[in-house]
Short mmCIF file of C-alpha atoms and ligand atoms in Angstrom, two decimals:
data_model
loop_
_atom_site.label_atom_id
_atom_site.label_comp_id
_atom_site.label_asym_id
_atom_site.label_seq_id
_atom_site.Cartn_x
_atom_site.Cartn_y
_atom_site.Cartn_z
CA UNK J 1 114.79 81.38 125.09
CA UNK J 2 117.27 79.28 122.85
CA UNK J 3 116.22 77.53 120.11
CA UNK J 4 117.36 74.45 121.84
CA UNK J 5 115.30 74.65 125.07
CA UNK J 6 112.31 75.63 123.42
CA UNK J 7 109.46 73.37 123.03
CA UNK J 8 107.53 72.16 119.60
CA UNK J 9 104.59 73.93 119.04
CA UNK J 10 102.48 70.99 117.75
CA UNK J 11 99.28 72.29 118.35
CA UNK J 12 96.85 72.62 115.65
CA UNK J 13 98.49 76.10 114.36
CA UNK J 14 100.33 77.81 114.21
CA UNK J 15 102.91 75.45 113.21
CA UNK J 16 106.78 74.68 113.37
CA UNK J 17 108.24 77.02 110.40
CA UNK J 18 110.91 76.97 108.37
CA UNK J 19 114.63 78.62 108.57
CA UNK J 20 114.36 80.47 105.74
CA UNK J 21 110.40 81.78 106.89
CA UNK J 22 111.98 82.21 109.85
CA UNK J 23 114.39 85.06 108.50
CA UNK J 24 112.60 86.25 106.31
CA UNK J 25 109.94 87.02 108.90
CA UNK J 26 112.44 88.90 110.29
CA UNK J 27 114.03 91.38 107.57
CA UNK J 28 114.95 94.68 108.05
CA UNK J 29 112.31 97.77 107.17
CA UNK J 30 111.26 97.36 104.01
CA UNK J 31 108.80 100.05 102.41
CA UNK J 32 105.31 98.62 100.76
CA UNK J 33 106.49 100.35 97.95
CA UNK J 34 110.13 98.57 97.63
CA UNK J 35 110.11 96.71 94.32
CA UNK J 36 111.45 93.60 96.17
CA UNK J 37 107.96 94.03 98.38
CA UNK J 38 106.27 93.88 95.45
CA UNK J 39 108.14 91.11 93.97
CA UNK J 40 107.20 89.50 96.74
CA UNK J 41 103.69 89.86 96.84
CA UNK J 42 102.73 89.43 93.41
CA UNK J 43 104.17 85.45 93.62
CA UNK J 44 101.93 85.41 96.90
CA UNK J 45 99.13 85.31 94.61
CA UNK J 46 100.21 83.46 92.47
CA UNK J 47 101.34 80.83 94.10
CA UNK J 48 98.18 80.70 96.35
CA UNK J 49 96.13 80.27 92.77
CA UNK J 50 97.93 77.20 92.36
CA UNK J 51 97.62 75.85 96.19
CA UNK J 52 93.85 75.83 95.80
CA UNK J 53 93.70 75.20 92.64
CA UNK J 54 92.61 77.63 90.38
CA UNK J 55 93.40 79.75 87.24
CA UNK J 56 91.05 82.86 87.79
CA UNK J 57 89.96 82.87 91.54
CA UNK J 58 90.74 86.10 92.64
CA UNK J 59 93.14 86.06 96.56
CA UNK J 60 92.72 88.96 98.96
CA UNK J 61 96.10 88.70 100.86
CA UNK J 62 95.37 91.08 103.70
CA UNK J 63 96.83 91.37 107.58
CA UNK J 64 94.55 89.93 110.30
CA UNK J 65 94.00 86.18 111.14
CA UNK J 66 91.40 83.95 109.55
CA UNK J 67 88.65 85.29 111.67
CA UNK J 68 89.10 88.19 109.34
CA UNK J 69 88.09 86.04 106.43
CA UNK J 70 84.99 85.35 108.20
CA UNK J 71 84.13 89.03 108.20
CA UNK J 72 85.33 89.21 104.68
CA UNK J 73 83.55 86.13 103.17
CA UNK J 74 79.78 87.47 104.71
CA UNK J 75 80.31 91.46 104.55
CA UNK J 76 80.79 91.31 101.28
CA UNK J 77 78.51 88.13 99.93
CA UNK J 78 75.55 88.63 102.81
CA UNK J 79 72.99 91.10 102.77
CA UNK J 80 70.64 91.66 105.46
CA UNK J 81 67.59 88.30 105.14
CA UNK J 82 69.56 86.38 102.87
CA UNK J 83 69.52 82.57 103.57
CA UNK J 84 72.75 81.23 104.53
CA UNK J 85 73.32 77.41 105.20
CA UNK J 86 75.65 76.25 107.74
CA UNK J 87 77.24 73.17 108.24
CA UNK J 88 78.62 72.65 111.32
CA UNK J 89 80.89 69.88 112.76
CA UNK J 90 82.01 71.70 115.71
CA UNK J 91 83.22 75.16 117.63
CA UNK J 92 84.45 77.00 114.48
CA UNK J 93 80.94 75.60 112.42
CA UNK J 94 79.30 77.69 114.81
CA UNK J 95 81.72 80.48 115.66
CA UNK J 96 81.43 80.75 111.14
CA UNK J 97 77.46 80.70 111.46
CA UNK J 98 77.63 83.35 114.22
CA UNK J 99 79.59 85.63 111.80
CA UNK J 100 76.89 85.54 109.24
CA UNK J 101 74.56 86.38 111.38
CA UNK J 102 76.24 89.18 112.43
CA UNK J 103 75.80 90.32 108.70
CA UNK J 104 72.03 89.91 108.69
CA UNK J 105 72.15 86.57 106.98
CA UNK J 106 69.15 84.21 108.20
CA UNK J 107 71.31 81.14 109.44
CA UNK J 108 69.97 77.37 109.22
CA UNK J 109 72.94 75.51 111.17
CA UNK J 110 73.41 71.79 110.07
CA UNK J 111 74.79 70.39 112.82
CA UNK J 112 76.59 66.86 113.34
CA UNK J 113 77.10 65.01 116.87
CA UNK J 114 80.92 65.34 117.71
CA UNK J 115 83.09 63.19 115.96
CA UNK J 116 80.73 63.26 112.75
CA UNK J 117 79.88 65.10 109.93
CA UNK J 118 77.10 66.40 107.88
CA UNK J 119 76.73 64.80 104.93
CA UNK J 120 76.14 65.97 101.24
CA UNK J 121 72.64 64.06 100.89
CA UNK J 122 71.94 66.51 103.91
CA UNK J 123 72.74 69.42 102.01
CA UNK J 124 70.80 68.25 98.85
CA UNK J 125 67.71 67.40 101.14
CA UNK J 126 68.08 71.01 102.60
CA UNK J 127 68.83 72.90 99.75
CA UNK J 128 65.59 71.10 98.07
CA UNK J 129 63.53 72.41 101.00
CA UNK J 130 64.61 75.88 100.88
CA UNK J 131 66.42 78.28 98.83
CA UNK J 132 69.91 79.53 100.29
CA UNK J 133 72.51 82.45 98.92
CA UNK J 134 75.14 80.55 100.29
CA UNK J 135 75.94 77.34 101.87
CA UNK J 136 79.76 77.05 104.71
CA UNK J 137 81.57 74.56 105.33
CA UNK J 138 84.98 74.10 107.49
CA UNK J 139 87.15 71.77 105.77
CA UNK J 140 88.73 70.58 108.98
CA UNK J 141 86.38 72.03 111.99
CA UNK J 142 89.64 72.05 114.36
CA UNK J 143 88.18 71.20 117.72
CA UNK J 144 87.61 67.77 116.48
CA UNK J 145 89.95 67.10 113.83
CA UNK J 146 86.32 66.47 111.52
CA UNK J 147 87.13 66.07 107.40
CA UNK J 148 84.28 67.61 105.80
CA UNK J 149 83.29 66.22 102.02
CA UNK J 150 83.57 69.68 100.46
CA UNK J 151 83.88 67.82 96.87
CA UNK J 152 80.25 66.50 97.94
CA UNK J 153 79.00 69.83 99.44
CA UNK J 154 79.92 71.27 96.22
CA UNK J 155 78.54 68.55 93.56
CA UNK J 156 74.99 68.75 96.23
CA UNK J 157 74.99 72.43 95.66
CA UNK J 158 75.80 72.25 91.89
CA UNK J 159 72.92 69.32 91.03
CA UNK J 160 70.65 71.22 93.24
CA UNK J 161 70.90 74.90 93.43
CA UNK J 162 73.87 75.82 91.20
CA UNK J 163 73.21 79.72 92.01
CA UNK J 164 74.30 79.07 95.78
CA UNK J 165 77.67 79.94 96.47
CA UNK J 166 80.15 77.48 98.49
CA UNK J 167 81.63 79.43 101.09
CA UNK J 168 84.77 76.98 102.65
CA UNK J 169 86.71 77.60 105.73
CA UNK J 170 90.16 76.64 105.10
CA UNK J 171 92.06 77.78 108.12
CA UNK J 172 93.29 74.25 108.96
CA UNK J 173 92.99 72.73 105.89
CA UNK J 174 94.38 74.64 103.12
CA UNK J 175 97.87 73.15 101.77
CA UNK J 176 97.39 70.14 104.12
CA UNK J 177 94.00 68.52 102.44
CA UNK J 178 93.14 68.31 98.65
CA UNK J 179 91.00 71.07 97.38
CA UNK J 180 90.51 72.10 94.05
CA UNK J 181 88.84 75.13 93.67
CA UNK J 182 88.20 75.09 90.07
CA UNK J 183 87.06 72.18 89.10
CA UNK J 184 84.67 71.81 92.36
CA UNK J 185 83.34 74.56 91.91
CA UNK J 186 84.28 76.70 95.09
CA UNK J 187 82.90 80.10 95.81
CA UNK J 188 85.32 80.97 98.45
CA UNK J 189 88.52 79.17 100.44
CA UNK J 190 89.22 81.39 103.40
CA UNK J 191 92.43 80.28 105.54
CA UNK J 192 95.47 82.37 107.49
CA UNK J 193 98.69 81.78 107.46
CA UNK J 194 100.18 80.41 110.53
CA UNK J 195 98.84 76.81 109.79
CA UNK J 196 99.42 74.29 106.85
CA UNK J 197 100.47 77.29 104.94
CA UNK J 198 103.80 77.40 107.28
CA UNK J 199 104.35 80.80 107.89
CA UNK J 200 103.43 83.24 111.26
CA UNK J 201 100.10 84.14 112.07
CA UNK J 202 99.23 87.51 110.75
CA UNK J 203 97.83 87.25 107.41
CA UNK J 204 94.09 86.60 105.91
CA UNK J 205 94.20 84.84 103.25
CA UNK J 206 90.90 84.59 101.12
CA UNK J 207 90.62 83.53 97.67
CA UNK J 208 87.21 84.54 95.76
CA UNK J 209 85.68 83.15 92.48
CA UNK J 210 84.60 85.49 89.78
CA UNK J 211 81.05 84.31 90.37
CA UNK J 212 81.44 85.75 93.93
CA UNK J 213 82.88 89.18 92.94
CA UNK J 214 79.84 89.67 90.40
CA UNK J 215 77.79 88.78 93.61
CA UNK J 216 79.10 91.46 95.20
CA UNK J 217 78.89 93.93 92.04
CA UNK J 218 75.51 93.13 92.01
CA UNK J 219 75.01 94.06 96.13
CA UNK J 220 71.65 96.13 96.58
CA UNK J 221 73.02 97.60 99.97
CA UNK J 222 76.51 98.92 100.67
CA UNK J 223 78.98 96.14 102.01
CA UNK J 224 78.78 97.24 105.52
CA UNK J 225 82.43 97.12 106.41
CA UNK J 226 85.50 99.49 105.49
CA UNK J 227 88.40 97.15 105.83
CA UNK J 228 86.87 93.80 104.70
CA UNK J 229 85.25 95.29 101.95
CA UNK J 230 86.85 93.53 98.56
CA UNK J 231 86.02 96.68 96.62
CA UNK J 232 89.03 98.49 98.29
CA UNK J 233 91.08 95.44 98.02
CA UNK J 234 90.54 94.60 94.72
CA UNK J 235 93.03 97.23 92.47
CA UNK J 236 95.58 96.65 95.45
CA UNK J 237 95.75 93.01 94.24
CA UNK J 238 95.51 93.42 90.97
CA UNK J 239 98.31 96.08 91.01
CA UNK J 240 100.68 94.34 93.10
CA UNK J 241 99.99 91.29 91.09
CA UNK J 242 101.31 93.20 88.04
CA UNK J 243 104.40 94.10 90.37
CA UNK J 244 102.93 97.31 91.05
CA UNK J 245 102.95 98.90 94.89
CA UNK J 246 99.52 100.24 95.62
CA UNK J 247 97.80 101.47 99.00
CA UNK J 248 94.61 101.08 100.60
CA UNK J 249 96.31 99.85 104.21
CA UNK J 250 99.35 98.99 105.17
CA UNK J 251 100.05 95.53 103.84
CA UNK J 252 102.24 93.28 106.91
CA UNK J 253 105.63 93.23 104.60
CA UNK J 254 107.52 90.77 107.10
CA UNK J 255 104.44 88.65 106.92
CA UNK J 256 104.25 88.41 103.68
CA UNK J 257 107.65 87.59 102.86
CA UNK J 258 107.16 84.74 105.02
CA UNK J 259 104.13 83.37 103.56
CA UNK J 260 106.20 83.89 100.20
CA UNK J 261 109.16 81.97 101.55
CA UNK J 262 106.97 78.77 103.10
CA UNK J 263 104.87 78.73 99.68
CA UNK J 264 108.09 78.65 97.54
CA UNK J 265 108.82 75.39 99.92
CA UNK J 266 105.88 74.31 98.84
CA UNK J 267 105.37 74.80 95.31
CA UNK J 268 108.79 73.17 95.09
CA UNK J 269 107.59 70.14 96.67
CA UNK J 270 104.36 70.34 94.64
CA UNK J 271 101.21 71.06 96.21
CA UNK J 272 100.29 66.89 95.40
CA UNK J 273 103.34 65.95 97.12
CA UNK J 274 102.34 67.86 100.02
CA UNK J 275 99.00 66.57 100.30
CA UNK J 276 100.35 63.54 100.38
CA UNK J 277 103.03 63.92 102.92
CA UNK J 278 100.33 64.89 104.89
CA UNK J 279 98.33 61.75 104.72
CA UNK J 280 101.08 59.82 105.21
CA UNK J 281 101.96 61.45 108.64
CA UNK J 282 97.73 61.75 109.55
CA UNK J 283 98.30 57.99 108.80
CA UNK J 284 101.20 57.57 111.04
CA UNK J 285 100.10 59.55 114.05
CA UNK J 286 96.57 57.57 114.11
CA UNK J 287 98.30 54.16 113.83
CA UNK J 288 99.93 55.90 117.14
CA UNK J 289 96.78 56.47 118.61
CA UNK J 290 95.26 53.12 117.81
CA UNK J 291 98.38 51.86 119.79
CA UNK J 292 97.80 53.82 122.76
CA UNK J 293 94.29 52.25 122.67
CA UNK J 294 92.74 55.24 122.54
CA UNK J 295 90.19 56.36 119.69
CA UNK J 296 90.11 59.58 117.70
CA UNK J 297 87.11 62.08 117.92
CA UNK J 298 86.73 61.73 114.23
CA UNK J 299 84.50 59.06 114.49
CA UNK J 300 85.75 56.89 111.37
CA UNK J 301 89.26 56.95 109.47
CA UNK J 302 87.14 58.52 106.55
CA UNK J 303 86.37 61.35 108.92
CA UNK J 304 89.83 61.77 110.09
CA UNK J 305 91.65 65.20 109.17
CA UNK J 306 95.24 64.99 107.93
CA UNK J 307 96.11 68.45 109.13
CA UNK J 308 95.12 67.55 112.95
CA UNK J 309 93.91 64.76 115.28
CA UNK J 310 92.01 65.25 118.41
CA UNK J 311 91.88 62.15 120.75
CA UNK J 312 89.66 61.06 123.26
CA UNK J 313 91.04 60.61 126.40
CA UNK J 314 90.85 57.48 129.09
CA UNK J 315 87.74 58.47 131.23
CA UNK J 316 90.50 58.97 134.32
CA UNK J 317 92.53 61.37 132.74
CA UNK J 318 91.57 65.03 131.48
CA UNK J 319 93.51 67.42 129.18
CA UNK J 320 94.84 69.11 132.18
CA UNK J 321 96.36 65.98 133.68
CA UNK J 322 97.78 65.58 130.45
CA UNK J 323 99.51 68.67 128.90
CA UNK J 324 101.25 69.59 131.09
CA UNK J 325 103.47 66.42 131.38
CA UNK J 326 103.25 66.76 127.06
CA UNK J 327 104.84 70.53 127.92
CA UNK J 328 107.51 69.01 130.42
CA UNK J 329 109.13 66.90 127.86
CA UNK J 330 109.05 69.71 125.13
CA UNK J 331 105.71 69.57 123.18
CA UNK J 332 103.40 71.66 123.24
CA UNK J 333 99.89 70.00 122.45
CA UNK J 334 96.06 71.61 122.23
CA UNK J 335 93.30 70.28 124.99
CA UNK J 336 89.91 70.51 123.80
CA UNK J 337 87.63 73.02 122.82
CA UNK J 338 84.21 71.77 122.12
CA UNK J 339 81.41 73.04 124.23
CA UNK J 340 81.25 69.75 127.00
CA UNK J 341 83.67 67.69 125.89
CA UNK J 342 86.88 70.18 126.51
CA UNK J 343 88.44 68.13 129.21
CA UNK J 344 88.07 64.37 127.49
CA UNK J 345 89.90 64.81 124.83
CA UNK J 346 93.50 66.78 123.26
CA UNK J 347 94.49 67.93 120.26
CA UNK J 348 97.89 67.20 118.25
CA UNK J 349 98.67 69.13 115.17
CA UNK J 350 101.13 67.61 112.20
CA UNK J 351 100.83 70.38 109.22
CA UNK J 352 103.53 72.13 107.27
CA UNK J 353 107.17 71.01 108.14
CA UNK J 354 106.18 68.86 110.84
CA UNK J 355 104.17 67.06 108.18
CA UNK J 356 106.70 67.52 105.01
CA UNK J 357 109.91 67.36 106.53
CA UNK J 358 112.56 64.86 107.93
CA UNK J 359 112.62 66.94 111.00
CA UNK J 360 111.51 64.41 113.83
CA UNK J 361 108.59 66.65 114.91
CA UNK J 362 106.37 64.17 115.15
CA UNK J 363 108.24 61.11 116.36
CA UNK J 364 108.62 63.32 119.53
CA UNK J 365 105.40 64.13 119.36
CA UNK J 366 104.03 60.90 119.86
CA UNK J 367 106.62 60.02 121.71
CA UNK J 368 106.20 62.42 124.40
CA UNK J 369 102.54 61.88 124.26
CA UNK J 370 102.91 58.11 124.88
CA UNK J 371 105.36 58.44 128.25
CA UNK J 372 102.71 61.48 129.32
CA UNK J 373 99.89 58.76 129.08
CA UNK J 374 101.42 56.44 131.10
CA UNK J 375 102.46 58.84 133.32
CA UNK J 376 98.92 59.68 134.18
CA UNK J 377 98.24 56.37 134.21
CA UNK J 378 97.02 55.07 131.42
CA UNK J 379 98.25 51.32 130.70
CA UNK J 380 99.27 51.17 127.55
CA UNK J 381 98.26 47.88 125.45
CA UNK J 382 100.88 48.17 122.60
CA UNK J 383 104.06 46.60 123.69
CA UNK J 384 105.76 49.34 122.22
CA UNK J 385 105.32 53.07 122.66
CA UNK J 386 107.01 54.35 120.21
CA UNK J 387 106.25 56.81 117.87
CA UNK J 388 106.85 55.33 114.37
CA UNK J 389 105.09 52.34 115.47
CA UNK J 390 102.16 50.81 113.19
CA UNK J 391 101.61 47.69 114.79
CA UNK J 392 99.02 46.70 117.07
CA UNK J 393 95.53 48.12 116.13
CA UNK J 394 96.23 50.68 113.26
CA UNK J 395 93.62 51.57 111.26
CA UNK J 396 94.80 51.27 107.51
CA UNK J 397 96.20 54.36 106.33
CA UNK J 398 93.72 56.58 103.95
CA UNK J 399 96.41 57.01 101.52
C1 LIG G 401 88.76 76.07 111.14
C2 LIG G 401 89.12 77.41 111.69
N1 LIG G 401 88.44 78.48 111.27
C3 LIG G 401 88.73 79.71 111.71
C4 LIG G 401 89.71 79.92 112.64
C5 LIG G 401 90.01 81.30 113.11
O1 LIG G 401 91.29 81.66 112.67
P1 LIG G 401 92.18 82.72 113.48
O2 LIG G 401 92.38 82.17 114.85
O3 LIG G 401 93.44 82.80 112.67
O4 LIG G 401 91.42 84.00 113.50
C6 LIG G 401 90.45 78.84 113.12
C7 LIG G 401 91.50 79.02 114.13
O5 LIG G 401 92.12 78.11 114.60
C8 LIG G 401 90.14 77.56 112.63
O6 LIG G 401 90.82 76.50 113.05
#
């Protein structure tokens, strides 16, 4: 297909990506020994330190998707009976709680009604009740576009139980919303690659505090995993950090020069710029939505992810009706995925480039999504349908 016929991919990853990831995704063979591979990898890690925001949190850069971060996170952290605190704000919530359990952990699931949140007085009322070895949270739970207060998850966890680790899911959140690893306090971030981090899917990224690594020194049992397990991981970082090739599997070269390329994008930027241009479009594309006089499944502006926005559809139309017309004039979009609820609503992503770049991406997004609407029938109230517009009934940006 040629470049010019082909559609956006503005669903909520992976994302559009960059010329240069582009070719450097595609590079010729290149051994994991090749000094240039090393090169390579070594400012992987160190330019993930700075995305999240820490000095001494140590990344596993491995090949897999973010489910494999799951597996990571709770093979090596969870031992069989150990009490592990969920929050969930949707499908990946629980999807994350089903992976501990897998692990042995003992899950309590803190669940919010779509479109919300749990909240950190939650967590402090339930970590007061009980004692827990580690406590998830998805930044952005990407069937509904939910913000989760990590910040307040972790200053609950520190003021109340400061030995329980914070366990984040990242996926579609990291290097689109503000983290900062250090000085919150996180345990673990665990994202992937083919979302705000702008590069194809095919690598786990995961990055551990120290605290969590002596957590796992300490381990009674054996981590009961071979490829997730950190201890085989561990010198391979460290060594290819110092520029040094070492082997434990084969690391995904292409894919990591990639991720490489999109982060030097981003560290050029500045990882605060980049937060920013991503509130700044979040903004945009709900102003959009407030035009179309339709409402967001994040309940609340406060609750609204800048990585993502799912939107609740006019009772006559379903996602079906919809995406399809989205596809015919060259955008792809997401339908829903929340257990009873997948039809009413859709899903538009606006991370990396889309989010960061003068590239149009989303204009035609939200273009194409307003003449798709009407299309199906939906009037409308906005006189315009454009897709810079703010009038009408915005909500204030979040900025
Ligand atoms: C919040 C969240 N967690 C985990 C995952 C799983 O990641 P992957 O599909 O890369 O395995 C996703 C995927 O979209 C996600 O959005």
């Amino acid at each position: 297909m040629s470049s010019k016929a082909r559609a956006l991919c503005m669903i909520p990853g992976p994302v559009e990506m960059a010329e240069g990831v582009l070719a450097a995704n595609s590079t010729p063979a290149t051994a994991h020994t090749d000094p240039a591979f090393a090169e390579a990898f070594g400012q992987v890690l160190e330019g993930l330190r700075t995305v999240v925001g820490t000095r001494d949190g140590q990344p596993f850069v491995i090949a897999g998707s973010g489910t494999l971060g799951w597996d990571q996170a709770a093979a090596n952290l969870i031992e069989e009976g150990d009490a592990v605190l969920v929050l969930s704000n949707g499908y990946f919530g629980e999807g994350l709680a089903d992976c501990m359990e897998t692990y042995g952990a003992r899950v309590t699931r803190l669940r919010a009604a779509p479109g919300q949140r749990a909240t950190a007085a939650e967590v402090a009322q339930a970590l007061a009740a009980q004692a827990y070895k580690a406590v998830t949270v998805s930044q952005v739970d990407t069937s509904t576009g939910v913000l989760a207060d990590v910040q307040g998850v972790c200053e609950a966890v520190r003021a109340h139980s400061p030995q329980t680790l914070v366990i984040v899911d990242g996926v579609c959140a990291t290097a689109a919303e503000r983290l900062y690893f250090d000085a919150w306090g996180v345990d673990v971030v665990i994202t992937a690659s083919q979302k705000a981090l702008g590069a194809p899917p095919g690598v786990s990224v995961v990055v551990a505090s120290q605290r969590a690594l002596d957590v796992v020194a300490a381990r009674k049992t054996r981590v009961p995993a071979y490829y997730a397990s950190w201890a085989r991981w561990l010198p391979v970082m460290r060594s290819y950090e110092a520029r040094a090739p070492k082997y434990f599997a084969t690391p995904c070269v292409q894919a990591i020069f990639a991720l490489n390329e999109s982060l030097r994008g981003i560290l050029a930027d500045g990882i605060e710029l980049v937060f920013a241009a991503h509130e700044r479009t979040a903004a945009r594309v709900r102003a959009a939505v407030a035009a179309w006089g339709l409402k967001t499944v994040a309940a609340e502006p406060a609750l609204c992810s800048n990585a993502m926005t799912a939107v609740w559809l006019p009772e006559s139309i379903a996602a079906a009706d919809l995406l399809p017309r989205l596809r015919a004039r060259g955008i792809v979009a997401a339908g829903g995925i929340l257990a009873g609820h997948a039809h009413r609503y859709f899903r538009l992503g606006h991370m990396g480039i889309s989010a960061t770049r003068p590239n149009g991406n989303v204009d035609a997004m939200l273009a194409a999504a307003a003449a798709a609407l009407e299309e199906c029938g939906h009037q409308i109230p906005s006189s315009s349908t454009s897709s810079s517009s703010s009038s009408g009934r915005a909500s204030p940006p979040r900025l």
